[in-house]
XYZ file of C-alpha atoms in Angstrom:
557
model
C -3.384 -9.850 39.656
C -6.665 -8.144 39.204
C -6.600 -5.658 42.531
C -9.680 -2.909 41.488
C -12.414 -3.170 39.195
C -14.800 0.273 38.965
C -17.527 -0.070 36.710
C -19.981 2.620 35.774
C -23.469 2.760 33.746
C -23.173 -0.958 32.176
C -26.178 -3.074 31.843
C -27.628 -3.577 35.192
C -25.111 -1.577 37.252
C -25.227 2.089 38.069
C -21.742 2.069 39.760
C -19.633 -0.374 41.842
C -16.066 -0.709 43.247
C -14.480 -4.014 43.295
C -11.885 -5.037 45.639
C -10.123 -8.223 44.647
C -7.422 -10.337 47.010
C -4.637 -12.920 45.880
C -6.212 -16.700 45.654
C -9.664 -17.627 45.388
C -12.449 -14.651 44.876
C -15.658 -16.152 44.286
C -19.216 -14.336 42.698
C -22.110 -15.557 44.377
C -26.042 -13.964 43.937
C -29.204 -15.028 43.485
C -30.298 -16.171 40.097
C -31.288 -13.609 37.386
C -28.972 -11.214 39.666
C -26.086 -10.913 36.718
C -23.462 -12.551 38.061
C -21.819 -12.543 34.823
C -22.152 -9.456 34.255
C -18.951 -8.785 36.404
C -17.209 -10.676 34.023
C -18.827 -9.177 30.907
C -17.097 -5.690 31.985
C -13.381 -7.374 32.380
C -13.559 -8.774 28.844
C -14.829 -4.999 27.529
C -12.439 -3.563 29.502
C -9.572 -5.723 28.006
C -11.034 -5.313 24.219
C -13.880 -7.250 23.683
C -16.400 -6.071 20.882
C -18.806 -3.155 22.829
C -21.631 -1.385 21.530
C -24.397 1.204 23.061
C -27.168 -2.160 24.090
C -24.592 -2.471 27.231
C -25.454 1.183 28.767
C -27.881 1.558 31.502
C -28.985 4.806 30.716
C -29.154 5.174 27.163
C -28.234 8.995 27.574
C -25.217 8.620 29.582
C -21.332 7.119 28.891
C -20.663 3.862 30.356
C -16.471 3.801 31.954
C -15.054 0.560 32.930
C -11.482 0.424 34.836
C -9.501 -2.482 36.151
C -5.895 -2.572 37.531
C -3.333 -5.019 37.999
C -0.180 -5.464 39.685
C 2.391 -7.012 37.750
C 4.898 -7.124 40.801
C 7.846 -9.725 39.947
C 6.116 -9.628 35.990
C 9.412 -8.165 34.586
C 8.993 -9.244 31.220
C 5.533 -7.722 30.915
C 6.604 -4.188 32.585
C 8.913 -4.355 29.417
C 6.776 -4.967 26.936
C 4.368 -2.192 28.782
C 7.650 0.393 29.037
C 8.703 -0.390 25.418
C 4.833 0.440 24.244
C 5.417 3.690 25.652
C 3.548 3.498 29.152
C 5.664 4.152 32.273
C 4.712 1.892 35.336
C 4.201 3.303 39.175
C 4.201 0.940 41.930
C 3.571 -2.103 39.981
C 0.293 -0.926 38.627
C -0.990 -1.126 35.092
C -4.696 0.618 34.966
C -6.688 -0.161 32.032
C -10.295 1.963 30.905
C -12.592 1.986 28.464
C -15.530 4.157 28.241
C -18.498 3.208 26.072
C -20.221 6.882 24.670
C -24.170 6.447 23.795
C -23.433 7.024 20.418
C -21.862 3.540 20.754
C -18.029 4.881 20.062
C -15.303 3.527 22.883
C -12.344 4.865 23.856
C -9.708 2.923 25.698
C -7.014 4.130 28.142
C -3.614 2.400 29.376
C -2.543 4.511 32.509
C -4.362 7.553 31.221
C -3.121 7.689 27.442
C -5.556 6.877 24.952
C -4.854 3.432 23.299
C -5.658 0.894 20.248
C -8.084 -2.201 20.811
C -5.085 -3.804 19.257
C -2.611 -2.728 21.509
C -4.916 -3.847 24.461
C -5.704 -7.255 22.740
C -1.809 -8.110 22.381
C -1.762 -7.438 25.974
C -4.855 -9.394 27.036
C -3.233 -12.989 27.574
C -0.760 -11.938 29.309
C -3.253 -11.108 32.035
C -5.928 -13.271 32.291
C -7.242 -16.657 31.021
C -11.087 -16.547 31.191
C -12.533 -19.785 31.078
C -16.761 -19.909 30.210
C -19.385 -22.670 29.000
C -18.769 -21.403 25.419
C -14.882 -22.606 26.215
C -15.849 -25.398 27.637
C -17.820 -26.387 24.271
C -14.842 -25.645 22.839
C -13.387 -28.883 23.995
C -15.574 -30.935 22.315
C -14.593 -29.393 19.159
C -11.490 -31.871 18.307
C -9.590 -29.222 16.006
C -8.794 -27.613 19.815
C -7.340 -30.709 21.293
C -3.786 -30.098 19.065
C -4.643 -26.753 21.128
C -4.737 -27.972 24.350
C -1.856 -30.487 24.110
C 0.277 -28.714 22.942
C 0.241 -26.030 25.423
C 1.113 -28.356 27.872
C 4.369 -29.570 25.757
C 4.891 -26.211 24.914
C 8.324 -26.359 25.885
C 9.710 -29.132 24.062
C 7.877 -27.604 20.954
C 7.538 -24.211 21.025
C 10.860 -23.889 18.541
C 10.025 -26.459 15.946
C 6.129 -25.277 15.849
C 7.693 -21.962 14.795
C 9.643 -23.805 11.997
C 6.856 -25.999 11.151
C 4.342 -23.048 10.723
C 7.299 -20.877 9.211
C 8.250 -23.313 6.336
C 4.316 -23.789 5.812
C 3.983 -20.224 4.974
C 6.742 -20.707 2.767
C 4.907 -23.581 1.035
C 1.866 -21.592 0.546
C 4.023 -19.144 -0.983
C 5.429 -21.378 -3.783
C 2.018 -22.662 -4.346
C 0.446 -19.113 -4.462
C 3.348 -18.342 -6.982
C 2.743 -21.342 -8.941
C -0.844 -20.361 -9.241
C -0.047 -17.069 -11.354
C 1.971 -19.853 -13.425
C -0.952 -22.203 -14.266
C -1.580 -21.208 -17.852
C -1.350 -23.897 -20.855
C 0.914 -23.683 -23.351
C -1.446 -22.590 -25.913
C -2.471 -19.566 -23.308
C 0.568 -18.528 -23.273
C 1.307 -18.739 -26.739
C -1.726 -16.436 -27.441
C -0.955 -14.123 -24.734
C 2.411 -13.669 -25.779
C 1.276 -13.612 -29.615
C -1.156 -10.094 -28.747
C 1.690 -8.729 -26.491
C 4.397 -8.892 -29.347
C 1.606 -7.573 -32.231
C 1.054 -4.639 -29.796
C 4.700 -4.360 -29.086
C 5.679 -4.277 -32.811
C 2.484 -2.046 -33.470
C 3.686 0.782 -31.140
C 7.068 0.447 -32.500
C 6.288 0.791 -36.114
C 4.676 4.145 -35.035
C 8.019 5.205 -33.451
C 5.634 8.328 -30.854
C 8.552 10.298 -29.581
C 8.536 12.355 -26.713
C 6.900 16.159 -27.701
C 6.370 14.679 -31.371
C 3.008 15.345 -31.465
C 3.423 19.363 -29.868
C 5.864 20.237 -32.732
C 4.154 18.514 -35.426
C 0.850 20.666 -34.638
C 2.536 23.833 -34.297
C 3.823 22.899 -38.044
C 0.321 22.208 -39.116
C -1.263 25.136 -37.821
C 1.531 27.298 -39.370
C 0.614 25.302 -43.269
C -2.834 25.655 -42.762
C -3.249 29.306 -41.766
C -0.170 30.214 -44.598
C -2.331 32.808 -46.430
C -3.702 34.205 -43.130
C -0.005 34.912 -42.248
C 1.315 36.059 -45.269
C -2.005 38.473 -45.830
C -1.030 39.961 -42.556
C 2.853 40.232 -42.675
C 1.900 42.279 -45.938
C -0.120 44.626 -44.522
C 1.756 45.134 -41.859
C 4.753 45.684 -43.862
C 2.596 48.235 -45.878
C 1.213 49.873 -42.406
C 5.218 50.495 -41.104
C 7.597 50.651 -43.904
C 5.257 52.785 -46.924
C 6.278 56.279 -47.133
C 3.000 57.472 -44.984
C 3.458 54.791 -42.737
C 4.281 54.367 -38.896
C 8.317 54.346 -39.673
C 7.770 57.432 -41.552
C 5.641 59.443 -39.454
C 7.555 58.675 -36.056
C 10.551 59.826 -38.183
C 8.763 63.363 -38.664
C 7.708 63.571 -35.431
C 11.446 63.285 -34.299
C 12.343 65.402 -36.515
C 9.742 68.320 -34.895
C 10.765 67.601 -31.543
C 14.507 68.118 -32.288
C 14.412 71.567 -33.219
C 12.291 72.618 -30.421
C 14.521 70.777 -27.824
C 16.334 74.036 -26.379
C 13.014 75.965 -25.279
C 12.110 73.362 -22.765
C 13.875 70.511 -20.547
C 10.211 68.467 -20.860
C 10.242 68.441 -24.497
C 14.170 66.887 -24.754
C 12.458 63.789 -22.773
C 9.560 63.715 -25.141
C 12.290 63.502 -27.707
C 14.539 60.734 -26.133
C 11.620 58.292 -25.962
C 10.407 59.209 -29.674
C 13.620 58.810 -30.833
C 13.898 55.193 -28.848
C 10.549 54.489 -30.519
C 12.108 55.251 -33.640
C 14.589 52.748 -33.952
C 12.776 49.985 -32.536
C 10.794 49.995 -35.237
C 13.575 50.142 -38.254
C 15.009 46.898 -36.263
C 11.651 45.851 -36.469
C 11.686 46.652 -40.059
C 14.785 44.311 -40.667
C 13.260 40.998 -38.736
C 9.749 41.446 -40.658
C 11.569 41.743 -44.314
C 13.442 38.989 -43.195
C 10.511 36.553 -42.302
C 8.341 37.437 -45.558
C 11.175 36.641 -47.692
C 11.628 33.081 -45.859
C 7.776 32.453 -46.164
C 7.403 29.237 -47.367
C 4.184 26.588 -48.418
C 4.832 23.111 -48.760
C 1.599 21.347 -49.714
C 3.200 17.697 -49.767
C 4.704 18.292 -45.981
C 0.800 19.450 -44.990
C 0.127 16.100 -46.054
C 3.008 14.132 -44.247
C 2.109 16.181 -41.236
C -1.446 14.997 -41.371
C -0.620 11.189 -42.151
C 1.799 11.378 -38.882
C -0.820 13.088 -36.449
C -3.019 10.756 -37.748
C -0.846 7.705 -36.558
C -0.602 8.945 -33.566
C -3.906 9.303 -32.314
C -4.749 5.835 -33.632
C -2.019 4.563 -31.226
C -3.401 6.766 -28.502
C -6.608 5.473 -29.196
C -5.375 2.044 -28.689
C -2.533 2.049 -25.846
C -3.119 5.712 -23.938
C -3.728 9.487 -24.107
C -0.449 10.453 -23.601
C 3.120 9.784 -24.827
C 3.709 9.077 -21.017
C 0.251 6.574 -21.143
C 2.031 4.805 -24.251
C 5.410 4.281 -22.845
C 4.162 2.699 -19.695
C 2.078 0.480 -21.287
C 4.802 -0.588 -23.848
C 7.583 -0.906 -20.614
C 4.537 -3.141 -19.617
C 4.196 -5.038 -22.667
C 8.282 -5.870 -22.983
C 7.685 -7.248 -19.066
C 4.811 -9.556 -20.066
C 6.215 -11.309 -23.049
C 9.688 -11.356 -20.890
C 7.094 -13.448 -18.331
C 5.760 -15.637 -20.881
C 8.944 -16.423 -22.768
C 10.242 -17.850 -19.293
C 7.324 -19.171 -17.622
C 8.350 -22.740 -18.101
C 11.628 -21.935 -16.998
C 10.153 -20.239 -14.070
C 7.606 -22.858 -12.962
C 10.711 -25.636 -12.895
C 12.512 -23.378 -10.622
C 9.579 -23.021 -8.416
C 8.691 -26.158 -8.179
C 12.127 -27.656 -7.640
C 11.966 -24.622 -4.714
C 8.525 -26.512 -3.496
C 9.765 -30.187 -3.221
C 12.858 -28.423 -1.130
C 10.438 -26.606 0.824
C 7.979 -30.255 1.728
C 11.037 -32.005 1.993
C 12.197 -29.874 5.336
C 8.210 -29.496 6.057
C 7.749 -33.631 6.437
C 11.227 -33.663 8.567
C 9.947 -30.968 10.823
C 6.729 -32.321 11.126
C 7.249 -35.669 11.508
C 10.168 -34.674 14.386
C 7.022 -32.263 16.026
C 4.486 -35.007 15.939
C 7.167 -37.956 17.309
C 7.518 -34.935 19.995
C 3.787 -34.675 20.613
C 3.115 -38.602 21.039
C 5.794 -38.294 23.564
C 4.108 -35.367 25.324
C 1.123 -37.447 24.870
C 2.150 -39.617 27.678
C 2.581 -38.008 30.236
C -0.520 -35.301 28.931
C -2.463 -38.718 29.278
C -1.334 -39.760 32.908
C -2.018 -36.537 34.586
C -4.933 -35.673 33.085
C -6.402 -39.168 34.475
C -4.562 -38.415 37.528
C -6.768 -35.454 37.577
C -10.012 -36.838 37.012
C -9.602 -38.617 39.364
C -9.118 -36.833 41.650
C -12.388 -35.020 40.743
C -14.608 -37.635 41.292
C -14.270 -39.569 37.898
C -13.135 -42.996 39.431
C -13.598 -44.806 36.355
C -12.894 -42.953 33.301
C -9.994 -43.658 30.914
C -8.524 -41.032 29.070
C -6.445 -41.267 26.099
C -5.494 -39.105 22.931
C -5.954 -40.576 19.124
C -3.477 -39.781 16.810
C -3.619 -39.741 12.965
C -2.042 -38.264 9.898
C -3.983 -35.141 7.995
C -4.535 -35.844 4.702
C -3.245 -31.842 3.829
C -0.616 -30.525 5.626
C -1.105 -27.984 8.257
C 0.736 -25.091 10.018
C 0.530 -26.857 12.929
C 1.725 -30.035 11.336
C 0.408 -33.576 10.444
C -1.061 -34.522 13.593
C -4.809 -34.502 13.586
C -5.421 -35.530 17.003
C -8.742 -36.249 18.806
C -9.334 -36.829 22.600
C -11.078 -40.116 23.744
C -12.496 -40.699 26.880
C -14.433 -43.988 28.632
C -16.150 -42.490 31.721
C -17.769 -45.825 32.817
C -16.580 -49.359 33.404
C -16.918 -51.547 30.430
C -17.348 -48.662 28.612
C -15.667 -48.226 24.809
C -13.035 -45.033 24.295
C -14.811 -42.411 22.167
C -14.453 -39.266 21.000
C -15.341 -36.596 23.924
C -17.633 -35.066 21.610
C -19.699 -38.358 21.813
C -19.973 -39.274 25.653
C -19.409 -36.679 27.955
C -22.084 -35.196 29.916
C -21.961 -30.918 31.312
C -20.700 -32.064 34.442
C -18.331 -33.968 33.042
C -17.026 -31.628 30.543
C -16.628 -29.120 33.098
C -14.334 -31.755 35.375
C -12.733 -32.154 31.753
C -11.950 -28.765 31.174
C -10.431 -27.763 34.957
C -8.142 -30.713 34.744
C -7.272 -29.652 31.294
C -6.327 -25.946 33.179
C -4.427 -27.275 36.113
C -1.842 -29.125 34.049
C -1.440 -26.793 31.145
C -1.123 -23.614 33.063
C 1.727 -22.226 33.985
C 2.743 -19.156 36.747
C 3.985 -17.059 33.837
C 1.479 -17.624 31.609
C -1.339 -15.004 33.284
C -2.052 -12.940 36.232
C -5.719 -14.261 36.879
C -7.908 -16.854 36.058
C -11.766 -16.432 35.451
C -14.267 -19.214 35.517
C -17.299 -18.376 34.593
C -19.456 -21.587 35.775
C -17.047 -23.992 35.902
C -19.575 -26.017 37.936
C -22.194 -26.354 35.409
C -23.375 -30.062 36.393
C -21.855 -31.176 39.270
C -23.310 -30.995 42.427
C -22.636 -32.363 46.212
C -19.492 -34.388 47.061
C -18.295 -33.455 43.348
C -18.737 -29.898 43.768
C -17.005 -29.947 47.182
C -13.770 -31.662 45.095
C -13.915 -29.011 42.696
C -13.890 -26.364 45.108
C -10.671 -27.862 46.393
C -9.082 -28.233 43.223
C -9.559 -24.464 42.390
C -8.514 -23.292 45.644
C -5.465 -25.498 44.787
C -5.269 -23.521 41.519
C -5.281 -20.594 43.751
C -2.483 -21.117 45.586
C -0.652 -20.286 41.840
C -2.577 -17.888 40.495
C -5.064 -15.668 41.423
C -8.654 -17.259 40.875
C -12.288 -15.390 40.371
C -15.318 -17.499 39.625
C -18.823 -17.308 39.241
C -20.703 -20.152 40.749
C -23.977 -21.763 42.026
C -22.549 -24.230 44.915
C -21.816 -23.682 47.822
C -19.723 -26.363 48.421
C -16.922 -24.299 45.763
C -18.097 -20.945 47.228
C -16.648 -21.808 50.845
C -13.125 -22.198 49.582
C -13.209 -18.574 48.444
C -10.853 -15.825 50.722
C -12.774 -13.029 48.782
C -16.623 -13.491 48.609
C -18.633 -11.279 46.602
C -22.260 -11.132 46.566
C -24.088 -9.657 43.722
C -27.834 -8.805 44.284
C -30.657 -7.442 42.158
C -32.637 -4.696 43.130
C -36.298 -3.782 40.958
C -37.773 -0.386 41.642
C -40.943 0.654 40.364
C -39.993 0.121 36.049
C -36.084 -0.128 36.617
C -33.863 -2.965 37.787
C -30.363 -2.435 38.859
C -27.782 -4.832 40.839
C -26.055 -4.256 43.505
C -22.247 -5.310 44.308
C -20.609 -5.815 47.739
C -17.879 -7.513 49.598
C -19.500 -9.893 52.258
C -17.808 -9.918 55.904
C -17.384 -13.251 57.888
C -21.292 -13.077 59.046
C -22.854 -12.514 55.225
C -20.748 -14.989 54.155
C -22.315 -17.864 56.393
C -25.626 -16.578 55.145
C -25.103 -16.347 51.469
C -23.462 -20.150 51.969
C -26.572 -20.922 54.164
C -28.893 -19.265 51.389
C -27.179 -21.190 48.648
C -27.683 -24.518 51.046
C -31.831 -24.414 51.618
C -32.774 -21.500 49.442
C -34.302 -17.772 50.282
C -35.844 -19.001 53.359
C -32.232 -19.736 55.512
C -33.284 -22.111 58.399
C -30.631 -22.527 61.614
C -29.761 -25.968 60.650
C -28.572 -24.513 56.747
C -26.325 -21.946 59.032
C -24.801 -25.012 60.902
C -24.496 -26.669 57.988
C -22.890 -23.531 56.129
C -20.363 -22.990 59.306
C -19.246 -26.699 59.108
C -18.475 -26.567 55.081
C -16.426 -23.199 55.753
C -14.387 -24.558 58.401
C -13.853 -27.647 56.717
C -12.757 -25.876 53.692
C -10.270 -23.998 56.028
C -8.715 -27.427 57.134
C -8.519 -28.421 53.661
């Protein structure tokens, strides 16, 4: 259950500290006072879209924090301990703070956490139930919903197989899709993959092909060029005044002055080294000039080959890598369209396998649902009333989708009669707001369970009712709190005396701001705020007799 909520800088509040007790906690305050707002700060907290428009002061951060103890929740502490957060005492403390540049960041016992993380989380908490839920019940794709939350049970297993084996259909379908050509698309496809096949093959690129064959063109091309200067170099070392010769002199010199200094033997040495570099030098060069060759009809093959190859670059890739990939590519596609037919028999003979155990699970979830159906039927009547609906007749339509579903075949609609003599029809057609909320809190009494959630929220649950009405709702909630822990927002007194926890929320205007204020009332403030809700702002004594008599009558109750 929900224990502490802080909450700092958000809309209308500057700060606060909530105390919340086990049962019933009720939200009272006058109108305009942002009762909701309460509320508003719990769904932030536990991951609901935020933005900078909720800050007080622009300038500041706003920090929301709620905690919960999960005593006896053993299943949620290890969910919580196998996300990574270790749990004191019981308690699971959840923040968020909203920064005026409109960024959030959100906490799980101190350690920064993902909206997703938080949101996975959520339902396992609390159930918050609002008017926009409530108008959710007249949409009749949420009946299925609601029904079969209350059979969840007996279904919970095949609705997994059901939506499992859809997902599978969908699947085969998808893969059928990228199967859908005609025959003469194929054909043509797989006519310009096997002329680009054959056209990259003809051409035979080979791996470093083109690097050799333009190192063999450059070396045909520039022939002269290299011959000119292998002949003047041969001239330049081996002529009898050339390099060879001189160095050979210069050795000479050096040799027959060796003995008059140390220095000069060096000198010597490394002219001597010089020296025969060069006549091994002499050898290689002799040896390429005389293997100089020109071939003017392999210039020619050489340019007819290059010239291949960068029309099949031009066409399938810059590179020999770019080529291959797209010819692995082209051998995949026509293996694809050479056994497409072959393929789409196999898939579909997969599909009709795949319906066949879809219609038996389907057809065994909705034979489970109808059965559900009863008793869903009977208490929900039972219910009603209870709550003050004497007459109304409540039943639940059933008929077969025309598509199939992951849910199943069921489309199912709720009918209701709320008058005698009245025809069933769809709740979307009939009800009124008081009704629909009446609707809505019998609809959470049945279908909730004591491990579903911590705490239940109702947000003006008693949007339309009024007097003896209200006074049976208040007593069905208070039942509700008896499982769960309950916080609501209302307008009536007659639901507001049932609370154990009353909290009044006021609004405060200063000059050009306007703030509310949050408090806990004691025993005393609470037969005034119940008086106040009776007769209005001006509380009379006969509205605090009348208060005293409603909150000891909800005591006996």
């Amino acid at each position: 259950m929900i224990f502490d909520l802080s909450i700092k800088n958000f809309i209308l509040i500057d700060e606060v500290n909530l105390e919340f007790k086990n049962k019933f906690n009720i939200i009272t305050g006058e109108t305009g006072a942002g009762k909701s707002i309460v509320f508003k700060a719990i769904d932030i907290v536990l991951g609901a879209k935020a933005n900078k428009d909720l800050l007080k002061d622009k300038e500041k951060s706003s920090y929301i924090q709620i905690s919960f103890d999960i005593t006896n929740r053993e299943n949620l502490r290890n969910e919580l301990e196998a996300l990574g957060y270790s749990i004191d005492d019981d308690t699971i403390v959840f923040s968020r703070e909203i920064k005026p540049s409109g960024k959030t960041i959100s906490r799980i016992n101190s350690l920064v956490t993902s909206i997703s993380v938080i949101k996975s989380l959520r339902n396992k908490l609390i159930e918050i139930t609002s008017q926009n839920e409530q108008q959710n019940l007249l949409k009749k794709n949420n009946h299925i919903v609601f029904l079969d939350k209350f059979i969840n049970e007996n279904i919970s297993s095949i609705l997994l197989d059901v939506e499992a084996t859809y997902g599978e259909i969908l699947e085969k379908r998808k893969a059928l899709l990228t199967l859908s050509l005609s025959n003469e698309e194929i054909q043509r496809n797989l006519d310009v993959c096997l002329f680009q096949l054959n056209d990259i093959e003809e051409v035979d690129f080979k791996e470093n092909e083109e690097n050799i064959l333009e190192e063999k063109y450059n070396y045909i091309k520039n022939f002269e060029i290299i011959t000119n200067t292998i002949e003047d170099t041969k001239d330049k070392l081996f002529s009898e005044n050339g390099v060879i010769s001189l160095v050979d002199s210069v050795k000479n010199s050096l040799v027959k002055i060796t003995n008059y200094d140390t220095k000069i033997s060096s000198f010597n040495e490394q002219i001597a080294n010089i020296y025969f570099t060069l006549e091994s030098l002499k050898s290689d060069i002799r040896n390429y000039s005389d293997n100089l060759t020109y071939d003017k009809e392999e210039l020619f093959n050489i340019e007819n080959r290059l010239d291949q190859i960068n029309k099949i670059k031009r066409k399938y890739g810059k590179t020999f890598e770019d080529i291959f990939l797209f010819k692995q590519n082209l051998i995949s596609q026509i293996q694809n369209y050479q056994t497409i037919n072959d393929r789409r028999k196999t898939i579909n003979r997969e599909l009709d396998e795949k319906k066949e155990i879809y219609n038996v699970l389907a057809t065994k979830l909705s034979n489970l649902r109808k059965k559900g159906a009863i008793e869903f039927i009977k208490n929900i009547s039972d219910e009603l009333l209870s709550l003050n609906m004497k007459n109304v007749v409540f039943d639940i339509n059933f008929k077969v989708k025309d598509e199939i579903s992951k849910n199943g075949i069921d489309d199912i609609e709720f009918f209701i009669s709320t008058n005698l003599g009245q025809a069933l029809t769809g709740l979307s057609k009939i009800v009124s707001g008081g009704e629909l909320s009446r609707i809505m809190l019998a609809i959470k009494t049945i279908t909730n369970d004591e491990s579903d959630v911590l705490t239940l929220i109702f947000d003006e649950i008693d949007s339309g009712i009024s007097g003896k009405t209200a006074a049976v709702v208040g007593s069905k909630i208070n039942a509700i709190s008896k499982r769960f822990q309950v916080i609501s927002v209302t307008h009536l007194p007659q639901i507001a005396v049932f609370a154990n926890n009353h909290i009044y929320i006021e609004k405060n205007e200063e000059e050009n701001s306007t703030s509310a204020s949050v408090r806990l009332l004691e025993d005393k403030e609470k037969i005034n705020e119940i008086a106040r809700m009776l007769s209005g702002e001006n509380v009379t004594r006969n509205s605090i007799i009348n208060a005293k008599e409603l909150l000891q009558n909800a005591r006996e109750k």
